[in-house]
mmCIF file of C-alpha atoms and ligand atoms in Angstrom:
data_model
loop_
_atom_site.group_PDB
_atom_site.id
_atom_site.type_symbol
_atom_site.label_atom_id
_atom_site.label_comp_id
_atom_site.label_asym_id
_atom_site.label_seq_id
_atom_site.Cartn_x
_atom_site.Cartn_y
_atom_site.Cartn_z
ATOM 1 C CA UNK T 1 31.989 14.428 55.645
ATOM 2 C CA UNK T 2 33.836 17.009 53.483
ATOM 3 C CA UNK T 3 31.890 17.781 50.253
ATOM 4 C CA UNK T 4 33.152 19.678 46.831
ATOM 5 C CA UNK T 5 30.340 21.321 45.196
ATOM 6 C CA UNK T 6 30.876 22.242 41.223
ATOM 7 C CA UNK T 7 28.327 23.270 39.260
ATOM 8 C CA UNK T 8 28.228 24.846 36.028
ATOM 9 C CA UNK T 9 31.713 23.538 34.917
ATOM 10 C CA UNK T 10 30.387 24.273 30.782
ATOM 11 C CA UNK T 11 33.363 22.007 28.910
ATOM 12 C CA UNK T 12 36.299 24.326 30.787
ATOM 13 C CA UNK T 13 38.426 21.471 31.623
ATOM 14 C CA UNK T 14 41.229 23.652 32.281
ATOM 15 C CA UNK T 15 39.088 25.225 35.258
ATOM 16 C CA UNK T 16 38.210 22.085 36.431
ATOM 17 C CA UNK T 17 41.627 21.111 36.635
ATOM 18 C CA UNK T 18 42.593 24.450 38.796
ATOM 19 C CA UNK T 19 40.007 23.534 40.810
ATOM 20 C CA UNK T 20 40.679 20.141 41.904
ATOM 21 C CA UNK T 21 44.382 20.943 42.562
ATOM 22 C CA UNK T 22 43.183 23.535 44.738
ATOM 23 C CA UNK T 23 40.410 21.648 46.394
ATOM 24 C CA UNK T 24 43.066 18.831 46.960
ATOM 25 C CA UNK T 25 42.865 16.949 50.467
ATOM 26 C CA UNK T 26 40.159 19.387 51.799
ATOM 27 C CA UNK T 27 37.107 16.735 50.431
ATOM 28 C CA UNK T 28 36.027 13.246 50.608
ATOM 29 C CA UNK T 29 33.475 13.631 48.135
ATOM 30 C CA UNK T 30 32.416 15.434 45.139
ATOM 31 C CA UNK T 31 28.505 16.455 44.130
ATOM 32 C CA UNK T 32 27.638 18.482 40.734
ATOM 33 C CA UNK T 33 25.072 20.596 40.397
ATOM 34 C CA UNK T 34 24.500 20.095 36.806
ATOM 35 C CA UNK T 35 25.723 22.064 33.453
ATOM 36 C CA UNK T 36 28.922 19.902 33.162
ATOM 37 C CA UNK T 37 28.646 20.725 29.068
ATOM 38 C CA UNK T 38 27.669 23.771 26.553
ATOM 39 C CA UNK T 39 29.552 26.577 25.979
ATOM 40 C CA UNK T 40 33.112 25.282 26.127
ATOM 41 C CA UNK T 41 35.916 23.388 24.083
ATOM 42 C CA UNK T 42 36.245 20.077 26.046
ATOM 43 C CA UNK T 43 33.396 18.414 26.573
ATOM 44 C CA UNK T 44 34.371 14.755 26.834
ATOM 45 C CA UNK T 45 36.975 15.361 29.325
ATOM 46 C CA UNK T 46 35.008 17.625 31.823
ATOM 47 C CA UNK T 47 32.031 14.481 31.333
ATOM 48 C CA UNK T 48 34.226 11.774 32.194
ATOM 49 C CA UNK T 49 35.743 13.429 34.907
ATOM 50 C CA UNK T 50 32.321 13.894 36.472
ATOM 51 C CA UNK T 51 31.340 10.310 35.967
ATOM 52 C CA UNK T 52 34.376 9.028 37.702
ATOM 53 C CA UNK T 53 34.438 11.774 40.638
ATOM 54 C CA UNK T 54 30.582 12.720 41.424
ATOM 55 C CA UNK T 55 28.915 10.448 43.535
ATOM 56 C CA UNK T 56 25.449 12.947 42.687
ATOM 57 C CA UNK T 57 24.712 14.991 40.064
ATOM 58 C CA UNK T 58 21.291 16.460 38.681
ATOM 59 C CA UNK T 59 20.986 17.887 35.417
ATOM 60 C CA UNK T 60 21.468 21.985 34.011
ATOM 61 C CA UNK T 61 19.782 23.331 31.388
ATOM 62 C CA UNK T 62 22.549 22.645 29.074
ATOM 63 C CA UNK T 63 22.804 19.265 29.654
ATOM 64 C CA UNK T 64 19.676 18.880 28.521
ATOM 65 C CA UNK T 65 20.063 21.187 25.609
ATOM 66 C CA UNK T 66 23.319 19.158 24.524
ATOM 67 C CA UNK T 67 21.667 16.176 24.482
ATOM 68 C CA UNK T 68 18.689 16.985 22.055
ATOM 69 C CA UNK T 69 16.347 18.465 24.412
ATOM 70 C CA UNK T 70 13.706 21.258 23.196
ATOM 71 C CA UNK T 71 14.885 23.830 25.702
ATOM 72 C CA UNK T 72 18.025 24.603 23.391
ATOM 73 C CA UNK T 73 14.958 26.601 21.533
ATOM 74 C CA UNK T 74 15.223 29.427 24.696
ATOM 75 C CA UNK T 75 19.115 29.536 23.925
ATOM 76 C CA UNK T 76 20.947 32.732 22.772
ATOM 77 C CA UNK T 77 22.786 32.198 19.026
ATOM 78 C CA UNK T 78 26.251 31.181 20.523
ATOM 79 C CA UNK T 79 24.879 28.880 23.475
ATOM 80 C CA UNK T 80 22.572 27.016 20.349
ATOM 81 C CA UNK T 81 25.553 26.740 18.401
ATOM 82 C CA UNK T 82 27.719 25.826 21.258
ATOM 83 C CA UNK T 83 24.957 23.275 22.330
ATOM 84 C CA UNK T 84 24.820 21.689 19.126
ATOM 85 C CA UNK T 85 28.533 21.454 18.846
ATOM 86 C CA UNK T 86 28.707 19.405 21.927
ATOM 87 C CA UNK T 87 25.804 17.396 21.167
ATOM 88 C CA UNK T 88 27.965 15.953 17.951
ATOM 89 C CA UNK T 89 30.992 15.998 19.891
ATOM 90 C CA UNK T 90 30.131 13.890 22.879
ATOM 91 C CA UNK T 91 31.006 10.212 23.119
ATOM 92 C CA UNK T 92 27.829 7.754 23.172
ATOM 93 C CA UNK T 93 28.766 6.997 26.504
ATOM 94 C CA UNK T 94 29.000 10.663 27.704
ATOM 95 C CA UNK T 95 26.185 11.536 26.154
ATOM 96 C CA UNK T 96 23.838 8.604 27.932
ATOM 97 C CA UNK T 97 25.449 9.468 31.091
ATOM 98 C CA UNK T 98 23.996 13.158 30.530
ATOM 99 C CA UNK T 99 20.557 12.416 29.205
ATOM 100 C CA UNK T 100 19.973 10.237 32.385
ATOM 101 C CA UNK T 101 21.086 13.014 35.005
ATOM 102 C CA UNK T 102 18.624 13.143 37.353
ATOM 103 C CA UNK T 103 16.460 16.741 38.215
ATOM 104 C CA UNK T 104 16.809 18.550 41.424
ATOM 105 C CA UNK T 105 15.797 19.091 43.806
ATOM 106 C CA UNK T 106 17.472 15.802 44.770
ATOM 107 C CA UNK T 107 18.156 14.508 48.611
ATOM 108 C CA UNK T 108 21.677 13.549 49.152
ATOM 109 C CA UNK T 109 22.677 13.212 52.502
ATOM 110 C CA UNK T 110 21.168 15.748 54.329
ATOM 111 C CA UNK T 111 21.414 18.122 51.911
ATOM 112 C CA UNK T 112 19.167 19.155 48.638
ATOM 113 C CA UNK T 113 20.649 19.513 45.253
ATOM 114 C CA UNK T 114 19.274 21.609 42.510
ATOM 115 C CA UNK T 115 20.189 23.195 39.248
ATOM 116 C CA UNK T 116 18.117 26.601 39.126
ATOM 117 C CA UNK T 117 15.617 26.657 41.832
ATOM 118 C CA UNK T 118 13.505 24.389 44.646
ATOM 119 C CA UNK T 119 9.939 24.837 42.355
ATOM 120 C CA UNK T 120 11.756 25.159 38.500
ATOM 121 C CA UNK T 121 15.138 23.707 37.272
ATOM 122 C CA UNK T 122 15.612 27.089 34.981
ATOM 123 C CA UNK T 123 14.808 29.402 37.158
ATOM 124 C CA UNK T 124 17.243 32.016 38.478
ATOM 125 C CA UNK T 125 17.836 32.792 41.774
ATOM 126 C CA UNK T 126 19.937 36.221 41.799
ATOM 127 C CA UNK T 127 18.868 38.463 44.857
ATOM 128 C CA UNK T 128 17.616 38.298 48.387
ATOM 129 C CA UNK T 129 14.113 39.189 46.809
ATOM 130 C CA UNK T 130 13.748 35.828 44.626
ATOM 131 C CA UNK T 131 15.645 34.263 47.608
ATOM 132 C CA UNK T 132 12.888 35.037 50.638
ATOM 133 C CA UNK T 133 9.976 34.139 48.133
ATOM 134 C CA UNK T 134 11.297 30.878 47.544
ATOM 135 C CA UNK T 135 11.179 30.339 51.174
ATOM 136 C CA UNK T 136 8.064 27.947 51.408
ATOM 137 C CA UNK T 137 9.759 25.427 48.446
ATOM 138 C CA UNK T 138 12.576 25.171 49.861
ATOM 139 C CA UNK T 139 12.687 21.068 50.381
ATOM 140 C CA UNK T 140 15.527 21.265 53.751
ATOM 141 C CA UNK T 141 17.412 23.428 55.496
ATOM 142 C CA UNK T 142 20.635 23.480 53.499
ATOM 143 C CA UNK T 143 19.971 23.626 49.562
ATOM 144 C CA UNK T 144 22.976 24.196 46.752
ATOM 145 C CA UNK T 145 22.121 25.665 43.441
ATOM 146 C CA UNK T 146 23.717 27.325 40.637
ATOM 147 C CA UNK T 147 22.631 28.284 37.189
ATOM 148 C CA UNK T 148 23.303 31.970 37.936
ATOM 149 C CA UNK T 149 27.404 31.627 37.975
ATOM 150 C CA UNK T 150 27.118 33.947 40.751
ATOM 151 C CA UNK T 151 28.945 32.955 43.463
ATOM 152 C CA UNK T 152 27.404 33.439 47.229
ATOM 153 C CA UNK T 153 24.152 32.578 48.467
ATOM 154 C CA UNK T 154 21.288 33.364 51.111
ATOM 155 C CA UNK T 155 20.609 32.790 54.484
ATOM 156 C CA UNK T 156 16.765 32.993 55.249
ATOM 157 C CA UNK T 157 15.569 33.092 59.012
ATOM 158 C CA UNK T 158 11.804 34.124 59.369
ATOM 159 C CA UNK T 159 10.754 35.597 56.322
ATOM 160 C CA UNK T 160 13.711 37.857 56.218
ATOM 161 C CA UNK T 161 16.869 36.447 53.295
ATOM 162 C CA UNK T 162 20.393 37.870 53.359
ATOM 163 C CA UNK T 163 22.801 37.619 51.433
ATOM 164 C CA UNK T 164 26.792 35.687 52.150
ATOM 165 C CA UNK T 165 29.622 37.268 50.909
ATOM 166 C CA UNK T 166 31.738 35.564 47.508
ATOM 167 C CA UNK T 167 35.758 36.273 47.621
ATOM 168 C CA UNK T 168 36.812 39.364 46.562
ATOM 169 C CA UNK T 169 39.420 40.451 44.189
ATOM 170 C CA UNK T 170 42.375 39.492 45.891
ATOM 171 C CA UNK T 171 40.943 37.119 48.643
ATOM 172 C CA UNK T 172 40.774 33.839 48.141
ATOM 173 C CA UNK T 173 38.083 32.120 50.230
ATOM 174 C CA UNK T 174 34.984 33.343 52.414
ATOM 175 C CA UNK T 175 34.405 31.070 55.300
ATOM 176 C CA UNK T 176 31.025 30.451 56.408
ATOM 177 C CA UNK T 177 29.371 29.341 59.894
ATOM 178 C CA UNK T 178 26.121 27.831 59.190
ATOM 179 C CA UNK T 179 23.529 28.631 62.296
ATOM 180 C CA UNK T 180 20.685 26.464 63.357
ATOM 181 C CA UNK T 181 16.968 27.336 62.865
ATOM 182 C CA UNK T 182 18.248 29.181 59.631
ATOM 183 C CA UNK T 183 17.510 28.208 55.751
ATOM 184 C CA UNK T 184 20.207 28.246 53.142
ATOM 185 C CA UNK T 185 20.325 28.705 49.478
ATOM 186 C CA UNK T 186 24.112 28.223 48.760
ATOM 187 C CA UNK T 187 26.009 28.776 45.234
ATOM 188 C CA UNK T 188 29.044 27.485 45.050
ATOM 189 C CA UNK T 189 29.780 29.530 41.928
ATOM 190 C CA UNK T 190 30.456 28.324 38.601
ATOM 191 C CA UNK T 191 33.811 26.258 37.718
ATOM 192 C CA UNK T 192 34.045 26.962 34.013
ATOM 193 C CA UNK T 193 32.261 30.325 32.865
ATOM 194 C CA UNK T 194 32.327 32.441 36.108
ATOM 195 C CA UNK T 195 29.892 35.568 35.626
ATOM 196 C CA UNK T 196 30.338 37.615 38.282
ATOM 197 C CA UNK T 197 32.906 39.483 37.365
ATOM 198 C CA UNK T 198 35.903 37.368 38.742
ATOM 199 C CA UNK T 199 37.274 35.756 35.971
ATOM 200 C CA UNK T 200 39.201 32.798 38.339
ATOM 201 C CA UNK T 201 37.116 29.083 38.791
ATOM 202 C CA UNK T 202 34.783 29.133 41.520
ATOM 203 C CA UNK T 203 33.604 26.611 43.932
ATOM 204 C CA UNK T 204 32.575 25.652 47.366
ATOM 205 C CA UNK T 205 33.253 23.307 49.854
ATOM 206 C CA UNK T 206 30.674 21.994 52.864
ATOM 207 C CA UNK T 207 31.804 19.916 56.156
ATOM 208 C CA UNK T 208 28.307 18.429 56.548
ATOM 209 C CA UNK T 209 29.691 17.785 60.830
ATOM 210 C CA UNK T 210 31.060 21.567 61.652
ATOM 211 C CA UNK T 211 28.214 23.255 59.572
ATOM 212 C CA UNK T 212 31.020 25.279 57.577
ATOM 213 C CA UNK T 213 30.471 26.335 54.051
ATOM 214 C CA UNK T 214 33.483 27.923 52.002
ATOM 215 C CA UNK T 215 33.605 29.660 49.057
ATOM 216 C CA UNK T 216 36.943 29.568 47.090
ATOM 217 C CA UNK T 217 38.093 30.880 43.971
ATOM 218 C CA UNK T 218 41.615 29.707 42.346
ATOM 219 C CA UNK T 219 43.250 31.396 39.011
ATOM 220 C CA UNK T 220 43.696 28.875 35.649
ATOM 221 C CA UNK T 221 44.991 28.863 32.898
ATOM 222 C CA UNK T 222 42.234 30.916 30.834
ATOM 223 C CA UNK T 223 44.575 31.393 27.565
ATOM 224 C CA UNK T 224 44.724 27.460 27.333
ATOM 225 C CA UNK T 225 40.397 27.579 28.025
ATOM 226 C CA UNK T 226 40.006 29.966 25.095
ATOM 227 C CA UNK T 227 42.517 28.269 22.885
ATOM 228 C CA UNK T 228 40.191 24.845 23.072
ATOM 229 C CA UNK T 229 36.884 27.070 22.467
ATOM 230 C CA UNK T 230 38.885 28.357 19.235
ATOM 231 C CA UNK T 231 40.030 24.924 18.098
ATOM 232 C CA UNK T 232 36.765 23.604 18.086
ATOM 233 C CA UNK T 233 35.287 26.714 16.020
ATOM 234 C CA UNK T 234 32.909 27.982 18.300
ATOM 235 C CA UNK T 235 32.290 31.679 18.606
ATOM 236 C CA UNK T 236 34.726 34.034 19.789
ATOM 237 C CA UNK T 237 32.264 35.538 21.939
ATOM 238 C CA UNK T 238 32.445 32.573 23.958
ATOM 239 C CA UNK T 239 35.866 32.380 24.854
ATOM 240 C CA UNK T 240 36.708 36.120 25.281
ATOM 241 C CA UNK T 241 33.864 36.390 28.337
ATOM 242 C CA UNK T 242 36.116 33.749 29.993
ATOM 243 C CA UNK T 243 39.088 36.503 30.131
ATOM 244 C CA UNK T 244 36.223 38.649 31.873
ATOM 245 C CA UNK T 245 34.305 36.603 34.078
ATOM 246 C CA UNK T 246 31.197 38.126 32.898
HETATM 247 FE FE1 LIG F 1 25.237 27.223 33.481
#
């Protein structure tokens, strides 16, 4: 089986777009690792598209905040704003498809999802440190997050975590051999608000048979992004990161 992984798509339905043309024939089936909404200009459109395409998703933090949950208290100014935004813009239907997203960790087959981490939904997993300590929760051996829009990931093999290399400028995928007797925290990246300084969509793609995980990134049209962020009158803030990937 050939799997897409998105997470952390935020409302950027012109990365999503990108990213399926680019993932096109190289999948069979799609799982989403949560933040589908918050922070961008098309809500409704990213949320149906995940209904019709994911066969799992679990919840992000901002699906929860869009869809009147407490944790939108933690939020910065423009994610609040944002979240409340979406929360009036969503359809009924979109928005009771959100509210009923599972948690992770969740089992799907033979793989774990989860939004943040294996012990806390919001927490961040960002270096090799956080990675090797989080060693004992991990629920199986091959577990996808996101949450950070970091794209990359950790190996962990007795006690010791490194970390797998992301594209860089210029390169367009990392392939990755997964070995037996070895852990892994993959991150796909994020599809709609990239933060690791690569402004392009980012995403992975797992053959659950050959053990191969790759990470791709594909250009979009960013302009078009910002332009919906605009129309809908949320803060500028929000679309000009987009232009930086940070
Ligand atoms: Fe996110």
């Amino acid at each position: 089986m050939r799997i897409l992984i998105v997470g952390d798509l935020h409302s950027n339905y012109q990365a999503l777009e990108a990213v399926v043309k680019d993932a096109a024939g190289s999948y069979d089936q799609v799982v989403c690792l949560g933040d589908v909404v918050g922070y961008g200009g098309d809500p409704n459109r990213v949320t149906e598209w995940v209904r019709a395409n994911s066969q799992v998703t679990i919840r992000g933090n901002h699906d929860r905040a869009c869809t009147g949950d407490t944790v939108i208290e933690w939020f910065t100014g423009p994610a609040q704003f944002a979240a409340e935004w979406t929360n009036a813009a969503l359809t009924p239907e979109n928005r009771l498809f959100l509210e009923q997203l599972p948690a992770g960790p969740l089992a799907a087959n033979g793989f774990y999802l989860m939004h943040g981490s294996p012990r806390d939904e919001d927490e961040y997993i960002l270096g090799r440190a956080e990675a090797a300590y989080l060693y004992p929760y991990l629920p199986g051996d091959i577990c996808f997050f996101g949450h950070t829009h970091i794209q990359g990931g950790f190996g962990l093999r007795r006690g010791v975590a490194w970390a797998l290399a992301a594209p860089k400028h210029g390169e367009n995928e990392t392939v990755h051999q997964l070995e037996p007797d070895t852990m892994y925290l993959l991150n796909p990246g994020s599809v709609g608000q990239p933060r690791d300084m690569d402004p392009r969509a980012a995403y992975g793609l797992y053959d659950s048979e050959a053990k191969v995980f790759v990470l791709r990134r594909t250009p979009y049209d960013i302009k078009r992004a910002q332009k919906r962020i605009l129309e809908a009158s949320l803060p500028l803030f929000l679309a000009e990161r987009l232009a930086h990937g940070r």
